[in-house]
């Protein structure tokens, strides 16, 4: 893992080092400091720090209502945060929009909208084309290429409402690919999709990661975390843990994140060993 | 016949068509954003503003009317907020009562004022006065090249033409971000599109169309122009660009057919009286929507399978 990340780190900081010459280390693709978000009186996300490793593929996991999607949306400025700062490759996020691709939850839009598959993918070119730029032949080619990467080229002219849920999700991913970003933020890309789509999506994301891009997914299926991701960010309103899957995705951290909602048997099924007893103050290393 | 047509029917037909098209264009986005009744709300709220502008300036002219309408809209927003905060009433009720109360205030104001010198009274404010927008100086098609006759064209035509051109130009300029923000607000924000500002701009454009169409169809029937052509157009195609085209065709069709049927239709069945042109335009709009519901090629999309 570390061997693969080293060259991508060098590749991805070429631009950012000149943008922030005083940074001591290469600035991460996404860094959040002290973010608090509230709907009404109750905080949905409280004082969260996040530091995404360059060239990594990170799962944001936590129980329902833990603030996973909210954190992502607030980082992008889609929902307002009470406090906190967000930097992308060391710069304020407002300046770095071009390098971020965002895939919202599939259920967040009305798929009855009058658009064809290729129209939705072309929306990913908005920052390049601007208000009035025409779609050139090579832009159409790029749309087609992005659809091919998610195996949806045959559906380019189809109305989006006529697609299955998995196909719709792949169209959203194709739109993100059209942005040709360095940081991909995806909100539950595997929610309610068929097995073929799940395989197609993970294939595309892994290829992006191997090409040096950084992937962050809000994820809900604990059984696939180890197989799909190399890093994990565990949240339940506050940050619980963050780091490589191998060292962070542990029974103790899962228990801390999900509390009583995750049964000991479920954790055992993940192959993470036994759950620490609730009265034990710390996980194994400090047990006397 | 042709002299009479140019004198009596050409200008109302043009104004009706331009009004219908100017309302249909923003109507496409209002319908897709599930804000279709926004057009209705706008047309109700602006009435007292238009009347007040008339009372102050003493004539029906473009800028005072637009300013009056804008002022009324601001007053409406303030009243809605006050009712919500002080009365702790749910927003829908606060809006409903504000729109209706302001509209009623406009009607009362209009009734009390002396408007005999111009065509502005309660009936015309509600139903429009398309039939009275005649071009008396014309004596045939040749008048279109006659400078003296052109100077006598009803000013409403130029006003409506400019409003329609403005609506079309703004829609063309902001087409791409409007389309993205209407489909996927979260993605639009991530692309740096000012979603709220764009939504506000859409309402302003709809208000411009509504105020300009006030002459032609009055402030009640304008709602049919906002909703029917776009809703029917949605049933004809699955592409937003084509939907816009269809909505403009339907708008023009409803205006022309409606005007002609209102003027000549009763004669064909032996009645000596013409019927309200704006009423007939709205009726035809509804009929077009009904036909699109029955026969539109894109109407079955909701029954499409959602899972493989």
Short mmCIF file of C-alpha atoms in Angstrom, two decimals, chain B residues 8-284:
data_model
loop_
_atom_site.label_atom_id
_atom_site.label_comp_id
_atom_site.label_asym_id
_atom_site.label_seq_id
_atom_site.Cartn_x
_atom_site.Cartn_y
_atom_site.Cartn_z
CA UNK B 8 -58.59 44.94 -35.21
CA UNK B 9 -56.89 41.58 -34.90
CA UNK B 10 -53.22 41.75 -35.83
CA UNK B 11 -51.98 43.58 -32.73
CA UNK B 12 -54.05 41.56 -30.22
CA UNK B 13 -52.84 38.35 -31.88
CA UNK B 14 -49.21 39.47 -31.67
CA UNK B 15 -49.51 40.64 -28.06
CA UNK B 16 -51.34 37.49 -27.03
CA UNK B 17 -48.75 35.28 -28.69
CA UNK B 18 -45.80 37.17 -27.21
CA UNK B 19 -47.40 37.15 -23.75
CA UNK B 20 -48.09 33.43 -23.91
CA UNK B 21 -44.54 32.67 -25.06
CA UNK B 22 -42.92 35.00 -22.50
CA UNK B 23 -44.79 33.22 -19.70
CA UNK B 24 -44.22 29.71 -21.07
CA UNK B 25 -40.42 30.04 -21.11
CA UNK B 26 -39.88 30.56 -17.34
CA UNK B 27 -42.92 28.34 -16.81
CA UNK B 28 -40.86 25.35 -17.97
CA UNK B 29 -38.50 25.77 -15.03
CA UNK B 30 -41.22 26.66 -12.54
CA UNK B 31 -43.09 23.44 -13.40
CA UNK B 32 -39.94 21.29 -13.19
CA UNK B 33 -39.03 22.87 -9.84
CA UNK B 34 -42.53 22.19 -8.53
CA UNK B 35 -43.07 25.91 -8.15
CA UNK B 36 -45.85 26.13 -10.73
CA UNK B 37 -48.06 28.15 -8.43
CA UNK B 38 -45.32 30.74 -8.09
CA UNK B 39 -46.66 32.32 -11.30
CA UNK B 40 -50.09 32.52 -9.72
CA UNK B 41 -48.69 34.06 -6.56
CA UNK B 42 -46.70 36.64 -8.53
CA UNK B 43 -49.68 37.69 -10.63
CA UNK B 44 -51.79 38.19 -7.51
CA UNK B 45 -49.21 40.03 -5.46
CA UNK B 46 -48.24 42.55 -8.13
CA UNK B 47 -51.77 43.86 -8.76
CA UNK B 48 -51.79 46.50 -6.00
CA UNK B 49 -48.33 47.63 -7.13
CA UNK B 50 -49.50 48.11 -10.70
CA UNK B 51 -52.60 49.99 -9.55
CA UNK B 52 -50.57 52.18 -7.21
CA UNK B 53 -48.15 52.99 -10.01
CA UNK B 54 -51.11 53.97 -12.18
CA UNK B 55 -52.63 56.15 -9.45
CA UNK B 56 -49.34 57.99 -8.94
CA UNK B 57 -48.40 58.52 -12.58
CA UNK B 58 -51.90 58.72 -14.00
CA UNK B 59 -51.14 56.48 -16.95
CA UNK B 60 -50.39 52.89 -17.81
CA UNK B 61 -46.71 52.81 -18.75
CA UNK B 62 -43.92 50.28 -18.52
CA UNK B 63 -41.41 51.39 -15.93
CA UNK B 64 -43.80 52.67 -13.26
CA UNK B 65 -45.74 49.42 -13.60
CA UNK B 66 -42.60 47.29 -13.24
CA UNK B 67 -41.42 49.34 -10.26
CA UNK B 68 -44.84 49.16 -8.65
CA UNK B 69 -44.91 45.39 -9.16
CA UNK B 70 -41.42 45.02 -7.69
CA UNK B 71 -42.41 47.16 -4.70
CA UNK B 72 -45.49 45.03 -4.14
CA UNK B 73 -43.38 41.87 -4.25
CA UNK B 74 -41.04 43.26 -1.57
CA UNK B 75 -44.02 44.25 0.58
CA UNK B 76 -45.40 40.72 0.15
CA UNK B 77 -42.15 39.13 1.33
CA UNK B 78 -42.04 41.40 4.39
CA UNK B 79 -45.68 40.68 5.27
CA UNK B 80 -45.15 36.92 4.90
CA UNK B 81 -42.14 37.04 7.22
CA UNK B 82 -44.03 39.19 9.76
CA UNK B 83 -47.02 36.84 9.79
CA UNK B 84 -44.74 33.83 10.16
CA UNK B 85 -42.72 35.29 13.00
CA UNK B 86 -45.36 37.22 14.93
CA UNK B 87 -48.32 34.98 14.26
CA UNK B 88 -46.35 31.71 14.29
CA UNK B 89 -48.41 30.57 11.31
CA UNK B 90 -47.08 27.88 8.99
CA UNK B 91 -45.41 29.34 5.84
CA UNK B 92 -47.99 28.03 3.35
CA UNK B 93 -50.82 29.70 5.20
CA UNK B 94 -48.84 32.93 5.61
CA UNK B 95 -48.18 33.05 1.87
CA UNK B 96 -51.73 32.16 0.88
CA UNK B 97 -53.26 34.85 3.05
CA UNK B 98 -50.74 37.46 1.89
CA UNK B 99 -51.26 36.80 -1.81
CA UNK B 100 -55.03 36.87 -1.55
CA UNK B 101 -55.13 39.91 0.72
CA UNK B 102 -52.83 41.92 -1.54
CA UNK B 103 -54.80 40.94 -4.60
CA UNK B 104 -58.05 41.94 -2.87
CA UNK B 105 -56.45 45.23 -1.84
CA UNK B 106 -55.51 45.85 -5.45
CA UNK B 107 -59.07 45.17 -6.61
CA UNK B 108 -60.52 47.56 -4.00
CA UNK B 109 -57.98 50.24 -4.87
CA UNK B 110 -58.84 49.89 -8.53
CA UNK B 111 -62.57 50.09 -7.86
CA UNK B 112 -62.26 53.29 -5.88
CA UNK B 113 -60.02 55.09 -8.35
CA UNK B 114 -61.13 56.99 -11.43
CA UNK B 115 -59.75 55.02 -14.32
CA UNK B 116 -62.29 55.93 -16.96
CA UNK B 117 -59.65 57.65 -19.08
CA UNK B 118 -57.71 54.46 -19.71
CA UNK B 119 -58.49 50.79 -20.03
CA UNK B 120 -57.75 49.88 -16.48
CA UNK B 121 -60.62 48.72 -14.36
CA UNK B 122 -61.41 45.69 -12.28
CA UNK B 123 -62.71 43.59 -15.14
CA UNK B 124 -59.68 44.29 -17.34
CA UNK B 125 -57.27 43.73 -14.48
CA UNK B 126 -58.77 40.32 -13.92
CA UNK B 127 -59.42 39.19 -17.49
CA UNK B 128 -57.23 41.46 -19.62
CA UNK B 129 -58.32 43.65 -22.49
CA UNK B 130 -56.76 42.05 -25.50
CA UNK B 131 -59.73 42.95 -27.75
CA UNK B 132 -59.30 46.68 -27.14
CA UNK B 133 -55.66 46.81 -28.27
CA UNK B 134 -56.61 47.82 -31.77
CA UNK B 135 -54.54 49.68 -34.37
CA UNK B 136 -57.01 52.23 -35.72
CA UNK B 137 -54.48 54.07 -37.88
CA UNK B 138 -53.96 50.99 -40.02
CA UNK B 139 -55.86 50.52 -43.27
CA UNK B 140 -54.26 47.31 -44.53
CA UNK B 141 -50.98 45.42 -44.64
CA UNK B 142 -49.35 48.43 -46.31
CA UNK B 143 -49.59 50.27 -42.99
CA UNK B 144 -46.71 48.13 -41.72
CA UNK B 145 -44.44 50.29 -43.90
CA UNK B 146 -46.17 53.56 -43.05
CA UNK B 147 -44.28 55.50 -40.43
CA UNK B 148 -47.23 57.63 -39.36
CA UNK B 149 -49.44 54.59 -38.89
CA UNK B 150 -46.71 52.69 -37.02
CA UNK B 151 -46.41 55.56 -34.55
CA UNK B 152 -50.01 54.91 -33.61
CA UNK B 153 -49.42 51.26 -32.69
CA UNK B 154 -50.63 50.48 -29.17
CA UNK B 155 -47.65 50.93 -26.78
CA UNK B 156 -48.54 47.60 -25.20
CA UNK B 157 -47.12 45.83 -28.26
CA UNK B 158 -43.64 47.29 -27.85
CA UNK B 159 -43.75 46.65 -24.10
CA UNK B 160 -44.73 43.03 -24.55
CA UNK B 161 -42.18 42.56 -27.33
CA UNK B 162 -39.38 43.92 -25.16
CA UNK B 163 -40.43 41.82 -22.19
CA UNK B 164 -40.54 38.67 -24.34
CA UNK B 165 -37.11 39.46 -25.81
CA UNK B 166 -35.66 40.04 -22.32
CA UNK B 167 -37.13 36.79 -20.99
CA UNK B 168 -35.75 34.84 -23.94
CA UNK B 169 -32.32 36.45 -23.77
CA UNK B 170 -31.93 35.83 -20.02
CA UNK B 171 -33.11 32.24 -20.38
CA UNK B 172 -30.65 31.61 -23.21
CA UNK B 173 -27.78 33.20 -21.27
CA UNK B 174 -28.39 31.20 -18.07
CA UNK B 175 -29.74 28.06 -19.72
CA UNK B 176 -26.94 25.73 -18.67
CA UNK B 177 -26.73 26.64 -14.95
CA UNK B 178 -30.55 26.82 -14.74
CA UNK B 179 -30.81 23.33 -16.17
CA UNK B 180 -28.16 21.91 -13.82
CA UNK B 181 -29.56 23.65 -10.73
CA UNK B 182 -33.10 22.54 -11.54
CA UNK B 183 -32.06 18.90 -11.95
CA UNK B 184 -29.49 18.53 -9.17
CA UNK B 185 -29.14 21.35 -6.68
CA UNK B 186 -26.36 19.71 -4.64
CA UNK B 187 -24.22 19.08 -7.70
CA UNK B 188 -24.92 22.62 -8.95
CA UNK B 189 -23.62 24.07 -5.68
CA UNK B 190 -20.51 21.89 -5.92
CA UNK B 191 -19.93 23.42 -9.36
CA UNK B 192 -19.98 26.93 -7.91
CA UNK B 193 -23.38 27.76 -9.39
CA UNK B 194 -25.15 30.36 -7.20
CA UNK B 195 -28.28 28.27 -6.80
CA UNK B 196 -30.28 30.66 -4.62
CA UNK B 197 -29.49 33.68 -6.76
CA UNK B 198 -30.48 31.75 -9.87
CA UNK B 199 -33.78 30.68 -8.28
CA UNK B 200 -34.46 34.28 -7.33
CA UNK B 201 -33.61 35.43 -10.86
CA UNK B 202 -36.05 32.90 -12.27
CA UNK B 203 -38.85 34.33 -10.12
CA UNK B 204 -37.93 37.88 -11.20
CA UNK B 205 -38.04 36.87 -14.87
CA UNK B 206 -41.42 35.20 -14.30
CA UNK B 207 -42.63 38.40 -12.64
CA UNK B 208 -41.49 40.49 -15.62
CA UNK B 209 -43.42 38.19 -17.93
CA UNK B 210 -46.48 38.28 -15.65
CA UNK B 211 -46.54 42.07 -15.40
CA UNK B 212 -46.06 42.52 -19.12
CA UNK B 213 -48.77 39.98 -19.87
CA UNK B 214 -51.10 41.83 -17.52
CA UNK B 215 -52.47 43.92 -20.42
CA UNK B 216 -53.19 40.96 -22.57
CA UNK B 217 -54.73 38.42 -20.26
CA UNK B 218 -55.18 40.05 -16.87
CA UNK B 219 -53.80 38.73 -13.65
CA UNK B 220 -55.87 35.59 -13.16
CA UNK B 221 -55.67 33.79 -16.45
CA UNK B 222 -51.91 34.35 -16.74
CA UNK B 223 -51.47 31.27 -14.54
CA UNK B 224 -52.69 29.09 -17.41
CA UNK B 225 -49.94 30.55 -19.58
CA UNK B 226 -47.27 29.68 -17.02
CA UNK B 227 -48.37 26.11 -16.49
CA UNK B 228 -50.30 24.60 -19.40
CA UNK B 229 -47.84 24.95 -22.32
CA UNK B 230 -44.79 23.66 -20.34
CA UNK B 231 -46.78 20.85 -18.74
CA UNK B 232 -48.09 19.77 -22.13
CA UNK B 233 -44.61 20.12 -23.66
CA UNK B 234 -43.18 17.81 -20.98
CA UNK B 235 -45.48 15.09 -22.27
CA UNK B 236 -44.15 15.49 -25.82
CA UNK B 237 -40.42 14.93 -25.27
CA UNK B 238 -37.73 13.82 -22.84
CA UNK B 239 -35.28 16.57 -23.70
CA UNK B 240 -35.42 19.93 -21.95
CA UNK B 241 -34.35 21.80 -25.07
CA UNK B 242 -37.14 20.26 -27.11
CA UNK B 243 -39.56 20.79 -24.25
CA UNK B 244 -38.83 24.52 -24.41
CA UNK B 245 -39.52 24.49 -28.15
CA UNK B 246 -42.78 22.60 -27.74
CA UNK B 247 -43.91 24.91 -24.94
CA UNK B 248 -43.44 27.95 -27.19
CA UNK B 249 -45.32 26.28 -30.02
CA UNK B 250 -48.19 25.38 -27.68
CA UNK B 251 -48.22 28.90 -26.22
CA UNK B 252 -48.46 30.49 -29.65
CA UNK B 253 -51.08 27.97 -30.74
CA UNK B 254 -53.23 28.64 -27.67
CA UNK B 255 -52.97 32.41 -28.11
CA UNK B 256 -53.82 32.41 -31.81
CA UNK B 257 -56.52 29.74 -31.70
CA UNK B 258 -57.97 31.24 -28.53
CA UNK B 259 -58.17 34.72 -29.95
CA UNK B 260 -59.66 33.61 -33.26
CA UNK B 261 -62.20 31.28 -31.64
CA UNK B 262 -63.24 33.94 -29.13
CA UNK B 263 -63.77 36.52 -31.86
CA UNK B 264 -65.27 34.43 -34.63
CA UNK B 265 -66.28 31.16 -32.98
CA UNK B 266 -69.60 32.37 -31.53
CA UNK B 267 -70.56 33.70 -34.99
CA UNK B 268 -70.03 30.27 -36.50
CA UNK B 269 -72.65 28.83 -34.17
CA UNK B 270 -75.04 31.69 -34.74
CA UNK B 271 -74.35 33.79 -31.64
CA UNK B 272 -73.89 37.50 -32.23
CA UNK B 273 -71.57 38.09 -29.25
CA UNK B 274 -67.84 37.39 -29.09
CA UNK B 275 -66.52 35.77 -25.88
CA UNK B 276 -63.53 36.80 -23.73
CA UNK B 277 -60.31 36.25 -25.65
CA UNK B 278 -58.21 35.58 -22.55
CA UNK B 279 -60.79 33.13 -21.28
CA UNK B 280 -60.70 31.29 -24.60
CA UNK B 281 -56.87 31.32 -24.65
CA UNK B 282 -56.79 29.70 -21.21
CA UNK B 283 -59.43 27.19 -22.28
CA UNK B 284 -57.44 26.23 -25.38
#
